[in-house]
PDB file of C-alpha atoms in Angstrom:
ATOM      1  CA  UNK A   1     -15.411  84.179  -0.297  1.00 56.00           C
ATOM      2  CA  UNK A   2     -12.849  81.456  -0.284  1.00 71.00           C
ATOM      3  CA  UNK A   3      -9.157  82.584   0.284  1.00 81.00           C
ATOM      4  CA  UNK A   4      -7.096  80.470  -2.518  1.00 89.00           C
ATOM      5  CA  UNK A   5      -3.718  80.110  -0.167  1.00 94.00           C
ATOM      6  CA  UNK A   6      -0.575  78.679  -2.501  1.00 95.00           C
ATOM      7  CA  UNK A   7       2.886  77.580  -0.814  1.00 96.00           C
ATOM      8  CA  UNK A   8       6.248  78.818  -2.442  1.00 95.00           C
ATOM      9  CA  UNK A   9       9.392  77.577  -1.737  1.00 94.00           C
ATOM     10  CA  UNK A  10      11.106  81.448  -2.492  1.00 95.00           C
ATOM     11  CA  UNK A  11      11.709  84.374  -0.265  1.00 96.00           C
ATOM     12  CA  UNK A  12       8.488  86.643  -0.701  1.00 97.00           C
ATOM     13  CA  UNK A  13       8.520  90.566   0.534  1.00 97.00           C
ATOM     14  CA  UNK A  14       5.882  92.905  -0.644  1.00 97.00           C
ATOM     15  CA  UNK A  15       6.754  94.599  -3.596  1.00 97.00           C
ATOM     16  CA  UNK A  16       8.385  91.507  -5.107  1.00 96.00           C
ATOM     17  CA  UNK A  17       7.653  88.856  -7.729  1.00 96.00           C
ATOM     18  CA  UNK A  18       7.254  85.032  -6.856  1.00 96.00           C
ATOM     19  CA  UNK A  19       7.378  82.163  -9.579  1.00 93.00           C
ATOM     20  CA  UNK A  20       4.640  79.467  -9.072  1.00 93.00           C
ATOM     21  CA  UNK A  21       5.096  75.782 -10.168  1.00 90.00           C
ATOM     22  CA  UNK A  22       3.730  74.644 -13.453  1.00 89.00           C
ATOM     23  CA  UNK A  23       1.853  72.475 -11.111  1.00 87.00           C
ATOM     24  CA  UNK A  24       0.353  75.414  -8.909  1.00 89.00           C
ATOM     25  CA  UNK A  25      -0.404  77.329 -11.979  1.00 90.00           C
ATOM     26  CA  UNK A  26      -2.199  74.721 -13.354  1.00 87.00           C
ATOM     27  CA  UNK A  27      -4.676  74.105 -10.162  1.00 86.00           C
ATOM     28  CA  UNK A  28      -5.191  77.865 -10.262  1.00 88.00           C
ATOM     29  CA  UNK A  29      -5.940  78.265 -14.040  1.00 85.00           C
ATOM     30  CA  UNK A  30      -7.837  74.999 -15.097  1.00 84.00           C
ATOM     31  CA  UNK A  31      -9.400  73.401 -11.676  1.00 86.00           C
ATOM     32  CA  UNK A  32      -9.844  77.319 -10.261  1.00 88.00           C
ATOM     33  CA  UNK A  33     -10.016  79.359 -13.339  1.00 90.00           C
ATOM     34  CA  UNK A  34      -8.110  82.146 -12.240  1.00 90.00           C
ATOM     35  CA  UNK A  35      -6.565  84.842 -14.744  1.00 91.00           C
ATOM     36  CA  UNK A  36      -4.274  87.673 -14.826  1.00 94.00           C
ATOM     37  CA  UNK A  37      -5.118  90.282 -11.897  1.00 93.00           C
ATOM     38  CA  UNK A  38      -6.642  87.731  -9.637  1.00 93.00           C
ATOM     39  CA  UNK A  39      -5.936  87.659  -5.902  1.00 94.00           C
ATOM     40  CA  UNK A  40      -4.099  84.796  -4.453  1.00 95.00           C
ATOM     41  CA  UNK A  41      -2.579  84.134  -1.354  1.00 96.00           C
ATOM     42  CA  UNK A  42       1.153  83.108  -1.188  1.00 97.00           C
ATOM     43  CA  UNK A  43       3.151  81.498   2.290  1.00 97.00           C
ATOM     44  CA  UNK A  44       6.386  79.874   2.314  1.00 97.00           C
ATOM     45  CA  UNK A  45       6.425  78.419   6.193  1.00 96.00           C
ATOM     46  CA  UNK A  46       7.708  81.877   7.264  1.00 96.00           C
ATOM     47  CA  UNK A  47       4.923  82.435   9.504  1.00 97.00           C
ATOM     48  CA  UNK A  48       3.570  85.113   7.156  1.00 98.00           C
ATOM     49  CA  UNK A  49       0.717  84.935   4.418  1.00 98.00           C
ATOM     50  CA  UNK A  50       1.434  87.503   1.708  1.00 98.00           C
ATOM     51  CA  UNK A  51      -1.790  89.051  -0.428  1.00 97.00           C
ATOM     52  CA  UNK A  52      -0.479  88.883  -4.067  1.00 97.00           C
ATOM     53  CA  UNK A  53      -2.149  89.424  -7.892  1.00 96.00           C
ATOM     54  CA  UNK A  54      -1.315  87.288 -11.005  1.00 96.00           C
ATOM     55  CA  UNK A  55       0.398  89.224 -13.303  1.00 95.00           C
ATOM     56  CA  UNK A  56       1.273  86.598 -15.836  1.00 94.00           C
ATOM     57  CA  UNK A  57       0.391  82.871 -16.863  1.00 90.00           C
ATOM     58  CA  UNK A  58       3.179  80.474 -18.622  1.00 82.00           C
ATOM     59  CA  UNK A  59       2.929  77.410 -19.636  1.00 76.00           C
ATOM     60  CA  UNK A  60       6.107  76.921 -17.350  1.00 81.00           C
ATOM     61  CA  UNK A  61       4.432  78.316 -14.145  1.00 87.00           C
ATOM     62  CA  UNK A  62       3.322  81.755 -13.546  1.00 92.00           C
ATOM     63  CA  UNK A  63       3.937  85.066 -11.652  1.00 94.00           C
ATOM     64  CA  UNK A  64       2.457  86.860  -8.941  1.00 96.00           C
ATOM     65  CA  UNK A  65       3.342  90.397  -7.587  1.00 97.00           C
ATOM     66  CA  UNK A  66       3.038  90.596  -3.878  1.00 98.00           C
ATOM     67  CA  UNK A  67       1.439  93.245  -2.357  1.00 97.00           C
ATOM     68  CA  UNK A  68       1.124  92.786   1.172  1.00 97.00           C
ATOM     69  CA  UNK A  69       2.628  90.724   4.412  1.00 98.00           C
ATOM     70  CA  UNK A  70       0.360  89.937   7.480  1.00 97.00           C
ATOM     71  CA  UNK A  71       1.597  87.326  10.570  1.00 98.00           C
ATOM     72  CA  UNK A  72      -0.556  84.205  10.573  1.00 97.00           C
ATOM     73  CA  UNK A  73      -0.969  83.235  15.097  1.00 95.00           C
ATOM     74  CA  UNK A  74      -2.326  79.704  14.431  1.00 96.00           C
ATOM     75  CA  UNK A  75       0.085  77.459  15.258  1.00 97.00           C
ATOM     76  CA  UNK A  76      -1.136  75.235  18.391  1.00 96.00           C
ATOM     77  CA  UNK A  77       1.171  76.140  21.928  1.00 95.00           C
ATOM     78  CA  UNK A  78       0.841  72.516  22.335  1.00 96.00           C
ATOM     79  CA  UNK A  79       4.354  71.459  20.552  1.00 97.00           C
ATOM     80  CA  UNK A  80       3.740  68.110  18.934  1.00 98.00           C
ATOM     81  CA  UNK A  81       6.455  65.775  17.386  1.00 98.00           C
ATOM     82  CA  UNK A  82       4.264  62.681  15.836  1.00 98.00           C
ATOM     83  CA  UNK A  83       7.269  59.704  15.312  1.00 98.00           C
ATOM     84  CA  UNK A  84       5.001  57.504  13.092  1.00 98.00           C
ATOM     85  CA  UNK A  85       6.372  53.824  12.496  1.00 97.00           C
ATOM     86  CA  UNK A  86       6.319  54.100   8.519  1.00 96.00           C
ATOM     87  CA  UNK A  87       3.146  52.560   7.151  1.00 93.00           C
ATOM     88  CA  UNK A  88       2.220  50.664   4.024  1.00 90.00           C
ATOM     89  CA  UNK A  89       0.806  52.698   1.340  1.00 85.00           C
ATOM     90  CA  UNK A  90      -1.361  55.829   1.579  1.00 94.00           C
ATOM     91  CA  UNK A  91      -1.326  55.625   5.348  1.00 96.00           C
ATOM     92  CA  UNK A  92       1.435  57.455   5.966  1.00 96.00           C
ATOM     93  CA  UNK A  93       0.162  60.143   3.515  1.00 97.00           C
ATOM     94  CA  UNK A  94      -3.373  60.129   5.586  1.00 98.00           C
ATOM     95  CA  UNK A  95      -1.070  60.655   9.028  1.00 98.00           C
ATOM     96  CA  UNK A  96       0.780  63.273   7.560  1.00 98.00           C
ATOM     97  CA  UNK A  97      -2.005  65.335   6.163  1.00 98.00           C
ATOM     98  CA  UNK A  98      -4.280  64.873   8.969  1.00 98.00           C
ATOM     99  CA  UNK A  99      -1.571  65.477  11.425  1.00 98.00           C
ATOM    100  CA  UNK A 100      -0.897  68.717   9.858  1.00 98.00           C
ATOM    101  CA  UNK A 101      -4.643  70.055   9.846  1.00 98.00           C
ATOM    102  CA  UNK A 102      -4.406  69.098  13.373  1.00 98.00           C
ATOM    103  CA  UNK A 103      -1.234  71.322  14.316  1.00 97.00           C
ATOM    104  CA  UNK A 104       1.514  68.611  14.700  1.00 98.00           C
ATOM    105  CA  UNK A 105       4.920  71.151  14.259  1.00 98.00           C
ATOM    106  CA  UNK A 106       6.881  68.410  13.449  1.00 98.00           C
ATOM    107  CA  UNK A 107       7.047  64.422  12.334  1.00 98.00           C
ATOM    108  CA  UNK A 108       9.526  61.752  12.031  1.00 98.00           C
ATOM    109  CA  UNK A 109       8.917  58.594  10.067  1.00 97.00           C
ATOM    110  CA  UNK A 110      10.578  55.679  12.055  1.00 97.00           C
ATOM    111  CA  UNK A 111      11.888  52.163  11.282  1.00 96.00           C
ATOM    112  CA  UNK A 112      10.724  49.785  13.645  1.00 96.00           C
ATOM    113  CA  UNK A 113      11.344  45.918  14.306  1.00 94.00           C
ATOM    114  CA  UNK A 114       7.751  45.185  12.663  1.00 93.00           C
ATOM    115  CA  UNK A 115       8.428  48.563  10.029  1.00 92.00           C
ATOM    116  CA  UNK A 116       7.519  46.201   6.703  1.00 88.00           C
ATOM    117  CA  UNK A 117       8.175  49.469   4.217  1.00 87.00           C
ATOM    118  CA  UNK A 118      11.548  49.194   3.128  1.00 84.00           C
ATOM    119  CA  UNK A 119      12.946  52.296   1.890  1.00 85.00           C
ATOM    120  CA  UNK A 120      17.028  52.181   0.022  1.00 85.00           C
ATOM    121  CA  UNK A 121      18.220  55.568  -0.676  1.00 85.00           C
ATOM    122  CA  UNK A 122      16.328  56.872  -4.073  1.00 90.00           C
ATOM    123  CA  UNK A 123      12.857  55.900  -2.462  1.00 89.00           C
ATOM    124  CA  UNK A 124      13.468  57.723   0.441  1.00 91.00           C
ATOM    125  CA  UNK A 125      14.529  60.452  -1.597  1.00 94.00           C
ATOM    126  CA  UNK A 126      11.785  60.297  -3.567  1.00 94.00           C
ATOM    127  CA  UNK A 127       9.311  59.442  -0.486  1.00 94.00           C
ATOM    128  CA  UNK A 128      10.491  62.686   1.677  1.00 96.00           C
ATOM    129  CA  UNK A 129       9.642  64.989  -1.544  1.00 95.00           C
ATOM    130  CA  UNK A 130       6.412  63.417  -1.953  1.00 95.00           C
ATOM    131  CA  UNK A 131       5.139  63.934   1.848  1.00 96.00           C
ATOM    132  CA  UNK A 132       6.988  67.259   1.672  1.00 96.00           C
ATOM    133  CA  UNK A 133       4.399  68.485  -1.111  1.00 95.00           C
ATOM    134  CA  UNK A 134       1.551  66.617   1.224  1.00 97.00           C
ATOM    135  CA  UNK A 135       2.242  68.700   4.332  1.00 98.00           C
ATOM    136  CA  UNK A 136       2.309  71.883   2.022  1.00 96.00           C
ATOM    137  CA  UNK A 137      -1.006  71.521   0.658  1.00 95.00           C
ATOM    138  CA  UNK A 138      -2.160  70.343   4.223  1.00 97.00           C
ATOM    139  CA  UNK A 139      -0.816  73.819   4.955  1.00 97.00           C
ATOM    140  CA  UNK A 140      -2.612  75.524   1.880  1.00 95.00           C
ATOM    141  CA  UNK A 141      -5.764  73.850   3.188  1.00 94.00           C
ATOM    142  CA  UNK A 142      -5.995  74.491   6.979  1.00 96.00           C
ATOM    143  CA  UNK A 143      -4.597  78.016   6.827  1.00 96.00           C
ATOM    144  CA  UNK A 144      -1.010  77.275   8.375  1.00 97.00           C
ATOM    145  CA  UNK A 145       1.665  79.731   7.850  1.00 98.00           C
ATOM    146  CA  UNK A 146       4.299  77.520   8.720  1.00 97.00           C
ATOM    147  CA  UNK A 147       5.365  74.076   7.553  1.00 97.00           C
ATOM    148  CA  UNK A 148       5.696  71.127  10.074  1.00 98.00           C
ATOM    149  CA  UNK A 149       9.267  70.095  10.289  1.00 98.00           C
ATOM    150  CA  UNK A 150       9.873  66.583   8.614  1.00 98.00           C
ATOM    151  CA  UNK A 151      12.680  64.464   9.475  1.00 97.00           C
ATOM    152  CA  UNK A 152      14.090  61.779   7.769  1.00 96.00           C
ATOM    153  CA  UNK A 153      13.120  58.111   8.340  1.00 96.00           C
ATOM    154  CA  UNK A 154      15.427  56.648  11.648  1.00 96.00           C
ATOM    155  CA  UNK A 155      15.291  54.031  13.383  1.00 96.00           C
ATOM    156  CA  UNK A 156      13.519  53.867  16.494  1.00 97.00           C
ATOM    157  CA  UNK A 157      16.609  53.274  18.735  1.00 96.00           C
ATOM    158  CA  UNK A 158      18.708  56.236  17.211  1.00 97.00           C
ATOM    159  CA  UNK A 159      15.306  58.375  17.220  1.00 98.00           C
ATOM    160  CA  UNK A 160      14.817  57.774  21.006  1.00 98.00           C
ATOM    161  CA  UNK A 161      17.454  58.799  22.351  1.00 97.00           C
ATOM    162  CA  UNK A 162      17.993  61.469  19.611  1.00 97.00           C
ATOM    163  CA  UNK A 163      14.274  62.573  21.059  1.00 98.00           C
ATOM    164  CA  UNK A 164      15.163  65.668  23.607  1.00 97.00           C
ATOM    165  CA  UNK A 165      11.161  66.695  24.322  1.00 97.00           C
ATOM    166  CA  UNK A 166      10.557  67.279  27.872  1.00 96.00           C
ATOM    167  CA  UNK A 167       7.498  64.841  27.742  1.00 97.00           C
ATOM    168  CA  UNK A 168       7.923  61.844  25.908  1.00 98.00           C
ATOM    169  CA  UNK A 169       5.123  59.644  24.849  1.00 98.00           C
ATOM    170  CA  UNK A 170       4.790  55.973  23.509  1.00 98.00           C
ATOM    171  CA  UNK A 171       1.424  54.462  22.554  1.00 97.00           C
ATOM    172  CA  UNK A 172       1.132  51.205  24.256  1.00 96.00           C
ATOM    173  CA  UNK A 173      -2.526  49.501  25.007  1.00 92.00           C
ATOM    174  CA  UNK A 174      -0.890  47.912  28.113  1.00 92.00           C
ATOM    175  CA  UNK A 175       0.449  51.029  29.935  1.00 95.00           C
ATOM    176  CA  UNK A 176      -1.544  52.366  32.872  1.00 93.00           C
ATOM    177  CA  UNK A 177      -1.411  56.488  31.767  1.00 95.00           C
ATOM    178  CA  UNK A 178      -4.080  57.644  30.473  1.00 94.00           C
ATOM    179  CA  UNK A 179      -4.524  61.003  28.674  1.00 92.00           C
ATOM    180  CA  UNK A 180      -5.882  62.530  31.980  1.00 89.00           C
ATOM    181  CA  UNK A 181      -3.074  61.485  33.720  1.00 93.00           C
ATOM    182  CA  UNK A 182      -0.495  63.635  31.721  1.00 93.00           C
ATOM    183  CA  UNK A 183      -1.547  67.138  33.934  1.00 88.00           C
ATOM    184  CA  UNK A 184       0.886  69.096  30.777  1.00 91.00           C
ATOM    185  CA  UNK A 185       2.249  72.174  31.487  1.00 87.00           C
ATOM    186  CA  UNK A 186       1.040  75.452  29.035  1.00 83.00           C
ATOM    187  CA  UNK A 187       2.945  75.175  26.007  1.00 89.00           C
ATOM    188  CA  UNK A 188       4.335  72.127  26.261  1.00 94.00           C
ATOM    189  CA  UNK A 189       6.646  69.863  24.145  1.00 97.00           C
ATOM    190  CA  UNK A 190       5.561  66.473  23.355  1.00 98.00           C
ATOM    191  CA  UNK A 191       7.046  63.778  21.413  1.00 98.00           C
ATOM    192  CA  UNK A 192       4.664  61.008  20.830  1.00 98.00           C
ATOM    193  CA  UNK A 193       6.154  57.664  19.392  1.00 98.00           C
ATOM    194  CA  UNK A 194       3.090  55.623  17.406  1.00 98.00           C
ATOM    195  CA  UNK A 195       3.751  51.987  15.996  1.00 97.00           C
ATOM    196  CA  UNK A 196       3.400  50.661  12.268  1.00 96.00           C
ATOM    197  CA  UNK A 197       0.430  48.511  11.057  1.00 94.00           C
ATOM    198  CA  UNK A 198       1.650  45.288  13.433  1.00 92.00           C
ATOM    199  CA  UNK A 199       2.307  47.851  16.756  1.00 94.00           C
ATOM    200  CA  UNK A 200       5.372  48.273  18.407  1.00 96.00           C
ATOM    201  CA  UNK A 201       7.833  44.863  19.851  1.00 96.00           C
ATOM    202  CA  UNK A 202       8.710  44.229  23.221  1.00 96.00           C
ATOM    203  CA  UNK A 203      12.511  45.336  22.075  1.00 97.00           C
ATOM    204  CA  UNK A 204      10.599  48.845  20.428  1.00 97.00           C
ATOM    205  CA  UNK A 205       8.881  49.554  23.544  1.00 97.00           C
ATOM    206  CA  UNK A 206      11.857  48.617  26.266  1.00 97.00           C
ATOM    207  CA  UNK A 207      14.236  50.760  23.847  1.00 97.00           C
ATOM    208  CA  UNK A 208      11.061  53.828  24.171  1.00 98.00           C
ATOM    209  CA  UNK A 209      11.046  53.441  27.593  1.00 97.00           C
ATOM    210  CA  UNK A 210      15.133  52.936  28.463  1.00 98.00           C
ATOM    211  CA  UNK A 211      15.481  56.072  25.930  1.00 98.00           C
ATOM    212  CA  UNK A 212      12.320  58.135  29.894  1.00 98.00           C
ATOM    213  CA  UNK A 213       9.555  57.513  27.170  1.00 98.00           C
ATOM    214  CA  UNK A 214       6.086  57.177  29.122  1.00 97.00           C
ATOM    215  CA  UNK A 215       3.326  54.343  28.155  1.00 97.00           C
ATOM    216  CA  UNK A 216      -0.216  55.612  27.208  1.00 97.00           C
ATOM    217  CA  UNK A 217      -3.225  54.258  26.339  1.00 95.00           C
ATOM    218  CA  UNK A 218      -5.835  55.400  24.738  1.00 92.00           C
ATOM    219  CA  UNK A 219      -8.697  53.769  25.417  1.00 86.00           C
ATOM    220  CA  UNK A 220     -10.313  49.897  25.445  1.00 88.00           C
ATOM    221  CA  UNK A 221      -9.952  49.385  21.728  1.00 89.00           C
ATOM    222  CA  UNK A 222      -6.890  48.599  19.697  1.00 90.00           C
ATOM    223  CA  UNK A 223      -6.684  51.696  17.018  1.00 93.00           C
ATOM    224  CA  UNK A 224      -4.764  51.169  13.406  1.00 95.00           C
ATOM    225  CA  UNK A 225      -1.627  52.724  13.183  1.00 96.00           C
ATOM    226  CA  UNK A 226      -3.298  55.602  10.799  1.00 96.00           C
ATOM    227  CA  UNK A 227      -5.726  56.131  13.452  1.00 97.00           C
ATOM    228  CA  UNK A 228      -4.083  56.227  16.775  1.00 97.00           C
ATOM    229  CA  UNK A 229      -1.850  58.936  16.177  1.00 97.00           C
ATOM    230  CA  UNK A 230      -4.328  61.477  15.061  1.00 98.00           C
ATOM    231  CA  UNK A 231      -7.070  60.294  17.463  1.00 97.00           C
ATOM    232  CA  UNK A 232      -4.242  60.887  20.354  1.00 97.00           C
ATOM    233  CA  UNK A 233      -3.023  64.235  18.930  1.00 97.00           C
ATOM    234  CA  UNK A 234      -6.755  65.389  18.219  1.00 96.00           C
ATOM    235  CA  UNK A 235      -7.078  64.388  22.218  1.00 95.00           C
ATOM    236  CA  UNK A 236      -3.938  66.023  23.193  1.00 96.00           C
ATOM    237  CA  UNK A 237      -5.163  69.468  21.533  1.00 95.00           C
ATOM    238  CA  UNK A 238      -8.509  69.154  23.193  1.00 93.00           C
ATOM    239  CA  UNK A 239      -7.106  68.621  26.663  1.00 93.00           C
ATOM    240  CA  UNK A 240      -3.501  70.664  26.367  1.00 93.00           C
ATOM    241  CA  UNK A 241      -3.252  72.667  23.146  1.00 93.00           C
ATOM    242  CA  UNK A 242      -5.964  74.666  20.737  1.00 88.00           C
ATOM    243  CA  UNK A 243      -9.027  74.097  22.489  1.00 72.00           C
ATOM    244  CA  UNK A 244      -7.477  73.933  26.377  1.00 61.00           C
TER     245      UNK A 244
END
């Protein structure tokens, strides 16, 4: 039986009553067809997924009484930070999602020389919220119990040597690392910096690199900048993190 999993942004404790969003109640009563005294599954990044009932349906959002708190142990001991040079469109969405499913705890959209989004201050309000609710139903999907961190979007000179992971990371085509070079500790932390659609400049790459970030490549082909990310974090799990 599928477990229907719905993120709250409200303290939850067993006994108590949590508010869903018009938009969550309406997934659960007209796409799922849930009613009064069905089980749901409530999380608010606390770690914890919390067994709750519907008690009531509004047109406004409805209400859930939670009955029970368990621990959710899923998060990779890889620690991933994924600084994505901000990409046109839904690629950054795709990145974000995926990356979540994947077990990235935490991503940074960065401006880079060859960044052509241009975000003022109301679209990058409005642009955090939206991949906010993306890695929260990423969340709701893959079972996570705890919501990657998201920062907001720096440039790639203030976010390198902001960066304080023990193993830094660049994608470059041209560096000589490969991923079984890397020989990563258990548990490790690793930032990994990933270019925009037109790749990183020589000035992006020098600043990576003055800032102790390390070159890898991937492989013989040039990726897209939706691609290389996950297919390096997907390879970094494999080697270091879920499946190590």
């Amino acid at each position: 039986m599928r477990t229907i999993r719905c993120y709250v942004d409200q303290p939850l404790a067993p006994g108590g009553l949590a508010t869903l969003s018009e938009t969550a109640t309406g997934h659960l009563v007209r796409v799922l067809r849930l009613g009064v005294g069905d089980p749901v599954v409530l999380f608010n990044g606390d770690g914890h997924d919390f067994a709750a009932r519907l008690v009531s349906l509004g047109k406004r959002g409805a209400r859930a009484e939670v009955t029970d708190a368990r621990p959710v142990a899923n998060e990779s001991p890889l620690r991933l930070t994924l600084a994505q040079g901000i990409a046109r469109g839904d690629k950054m969405d795709l990145v974000l999602q995926k990356g979540t499913e994947l077990g990235v705890a935490a991503f940074v959209p960065v401006n880079t020389e060859r960044t052509e989004v241009k975000l003022d201050a109301e679209r990058t309000a409005k642009r955090l919220a939206h991949w906010q609710g993306i890695l929260a139903a990423s969340c709701e999907q893959s079972g996570r119990a705890r919501l990657p961190r998201l920062g907001e979007p720096v440039s790639l000179a203030n976010y390198a040597v902001a960066e304080s992971a023990p193993v830094k990371l660049v994608l470059d085509p041209q560096a000589d690392l490969g991923l079984h070079d890397l020989a990563l500790p258990a548990a490790a932390e690793v930032a990994l910096l990933v270019g925009p659609e037109g790749g990183l400049s020589e000035r992006d790459l020098a600043a990576a690199r003055a800032a102790g970030f390390t070159g890898l490549r991937l492989g013989p082909r040039i990726l897209r900048t939706e691609t290389a990310g996950l297919a390096a974090i997907a390879a970094l799990q494999a080697l270091y993190g879920d499946l190590a």
